[in-house]
Amino acid sequence: MLHLDAAHQTPLSTAVRARLDAFYDQAQFTAGPKSTWLARTEEVRAQLAGLLGVAPETVAFTKNTSEGLNIAARGLRWQPGDNVVLLASEHPNNAYAWLAQRPAGLEVRQVPDDKKWADAATFAPYVDERTRAIALSHVMFHSGQRNDVADIARLAAATGAQVVLDAMQSVGTLPVDAGELGVAALAAGSHKGLLVPQGLGFLHTAAPADVLPPTYVATAGVANTRADLVAGPEALRLRPDAQRFEIGNFNLPAIHALGGALDLISAIGLPAISEHLLSLGDRLIDHLDHLGITLAGPRERERRSHIYVLELPDTGWAEFLAGSGVRLSKVRTGLRVSFGLYNTGDDVDRLADILARGQRSLRPA
Ligand SMILES: Cc1ncc(COP(=O)(O)O)c(C=O)c1O
């Protein structure tokens, strides 16, 4: 198949598979021990923190992006009548985390994004002294637009709001430095740019103790557990770090696998990966211009990503491309081509040949 669907899910990488196999061998033949696995978990946490340019104690493992966003939406200190500002086109997993808080009195302002990307000017008319958060995707799943998060964070800082970032599409595809972006919380999952199968995510919070009390509490998040593991009536002290958000046992196989993915990504380097993905985009845009096919998202290099949505009419294109062995996704704006680090210039040229064939065969009689 011609796999152009990294924004949906990346195929299992050999490096990741090797770590999963090693984990399952250990599980089968030595049953861990779990302490070894937990030590490895801390190594992977440090690797992941390094990728984000933050300290390991600010990173919690979660199930997925949604879990991290829900922790942020519930934990940010807001009062009834406060508001959060979102793009109307936001990913539903980001929007629902906030919309679900409306019965408790949170106002959710959904902002039209009529430009090709969002920056401070997009949000400014909707932000006021009751705005507690601006919550947005770094790279948007339906257009590939890369929003200007640093600009938005400056607006938030000037008005006392926090930025909560959904980095699901950008982590592993673009350099994402959480500190430089100036976000209070950043959530993502690992089954796209981070190359690990579904069921693992993470949440980075800039100041967890002050900003975000946890929604759920378990032993992992408590600082004063007793040695005999009796949960007594004494006051409960939460861990001061992001591990306060972790509950119960982890997805240990996936965390081990993430270590393999992070080794691979750091060996290549994120600047090289993102340059490669943008170059594939340059090449695709040249072909699209030649074929007369319009791109739904921005053309500007610094505002685009690994995602390119083709505005093709609903005249059998999705079926034609599937029948030609092309794996991509249909999204609300068109047919979404998305590149992973494994895609090549030849893949783009092959797609262009298939699109040219489609134009000939789908032309109205
Ligand atoms: C921007 C964005 N956020 C979140 C998700 C997924 O959320 P979760 O990791 O909770 O499944 C996706 C895609 O699946 C996405 O594109």
PDB file of C-alpha atoms and ligand atoms in Angstrom, residues 7-9 63-70 90-94 136-142 166-170 187-192 198-201 307 336, ligand 1:
ATOM      1  CA  ALA A   7      -2.058  11.629  11.050  1.00  0.00           C
ATOM      2  CA  HIS A   8      -4.454   8.729  11.657  1.00  0.00           C
ATOM      3  CA  GLN A   9      -1.991   6.099  12.827  1.00  0.00           C
ATOM      4  CA  LYS A  63      -3.866   6.783  28.419  1.00  0.00           C
ATOM      5  CA  ASN A  64      -4.204   9.256  25.566  1.00  0.00           C
ATOM      6  CA  THR A  65      -4.609  12.916  24.639  1.00  0.00           C
ATOM      7  CA  SER A  66      -8.196  13.078  25.908  1.00  0.00           C
ATOM      8  CA  GLU A  67      -7.229  11.998  29.403  1.00  0.00           C
ATOM      9  CA  GLY A  68      -4.611  14.737  29.617  1.00  0.00           C
ATOM     10  CA  LEU A  69      -7.001  17.386  28.288  1.00  0.00           C
ATOM     11  CA  ASN A  70      -9.724  16.324  30.728  1.00  0.00           C
ATOM     12  CA  GLU A  90     -11.168  22.164  17.227  1.00  0.00           C
ATOM     13  CA  HIS A  91     -10.659  18.412  17.459  1.00  0.00           C
ATOM     14  CA  PRO A  92     -13.703  16.983  19.285  1.00  0.00           C
ATOM     15  CA  ASN A  93     -11.543  15.370  21.968  1.00  0.00           C
ATOM     16  CA  ASN A  94     -10.281  18.812  22.929  1.00  0.00           C
ATOM     17  CA  LEU A 136      -6.117  24.627  21.058  1.00  0.00           C
ATOM     18  CA  SER A 137      -4.400  22.095  18.833  1.00  0.00           C
ATOM     19  CA  HIS A 138      -0.852  22.876  17.797  1.00  0.00           C
ATOM     20  CA  VAL A 139      -1.383  21.232  14.390  1.00  0.00           C
ATOM     21  CA  MET A 140      -5.004  20.775  13.358  1.00  0.00           C
ATOM     22  CA  PHE A 141      -6.141  17.372  12.183  1.00  0.00           C
ATOM     23  CA  HIS A 142      -8.580  18.622   9.536  1.00  0.00           C
ATOM     24  CA  ASP A 166      -3.270  19.453  22.229  1.00  0.00           C
ATOM     25  CA  ALA A 167       0.026  18.384  20.663  1.00  0.00           C
ATOM     26  CA  MET A 168      -1.205  15.060  19.326  1.00  0.00           C
ATOM     27  CA  GLN A 169      -0.405  15.915  15.702  1.00  0.00           C
ATOM     28  CA  SER A 170       2.796  17.858  16.318  1.00  0.00           C
ATOM     29  CA  ALA A 187      -1.311  16.722  26.189  1.00  0.00           C
ATOM     30  CA  ALA A 188      -0.739  14.138  23.478  1.00  0.00           C
ATOM     31  CA  GLY A 189      -1.017  10.465  22.677  1.00  0.00           C
ATOM     32  CA  SER A 190       1.655   8.295  21.158  1.00  0.00           C
ATOM     33  CA  HIS A 191       0.126   6.444  18.200  1.00  0.00           C
ATOM     34  CA  LYS A 192       0.962   8.991  15.515  1.00  0.00           C
ATOM     35  CA  GLN A 198      -2.770   3.115  20.936  1.00  0.00           C
ATOM     36  CA  GLY A 199      -3.189   3.293  24.704  1.00  0.00           C
ATOM     37  CA  LEU A 200      -0.371   5.578  25.841  1.00  0.00           C
ATOM     38  CA  GLY A 201      -0.291   9.343  26.167  1.00  0.00           C
ATOM     39  CA  ILE A 307      -0.825  17.072   6.892  1.00  0.00           C
ATOM     40  CA  ARG A 336      -6.174  14.067   3.941  1.00  0.00           C
TER      41      ARG A 336
HETATM   42  C1  LIG B   1      -5.568  16.940  17.379  1.00  0.00           C
HETATM   43  C2  LIG B   1      -5.949  15.581  17.916  1.00  0.00           C
HETATM   44  N1  LIG B   1      -6.207  15.431  19.223  1.00  0.00           N
HETATM   45  C3  LIG B   1      -6.523  14.242  19.745  1.00  0.00           C
HETATM   46  C4  LIG B   1      -6.612  13.110  18.956  1.00  0.00           C
HETATM   47  C5  LIG B   1      -6.907  11.793  19.540  1.00  0.00           C
HETATM   48  O1  LIG B   1      -7.229  11.814  20.903  1.00  0.00           O
HETATM   49  P1  LIG B   1      -6.879  10.568  21.831  1.00  0.00           P
HETATM   50  O2  LIG B   1      -5.379  10.457  21.899  1.00  0.00           O
HETATM   51  O3  LIG B   1      -7.498  10.875  23.125  1.00  0.00           O
HETATM   52  O4  LIG B   1      -7.486   9.365  21.176  1.00  0.00           O
HETATM   53  C6  LIG B   1      -6.361  13.233  17.566  1.00  0.00           C
HETATM   54  C7  LIG B   1      -6.459  12.113  16.621  1.00  0.00           C
HETATM   55  O5  LIG B   1      -6.818  11.006  16.804  1.00  0.00           O
HETATM   56  C8  LIG B   1      -6.025  14.489  17.051  1.00  0.00           C
HETATM   57  O6  LIG B   1      -5.760  14.644  15.746  1.00  0.00           O
END
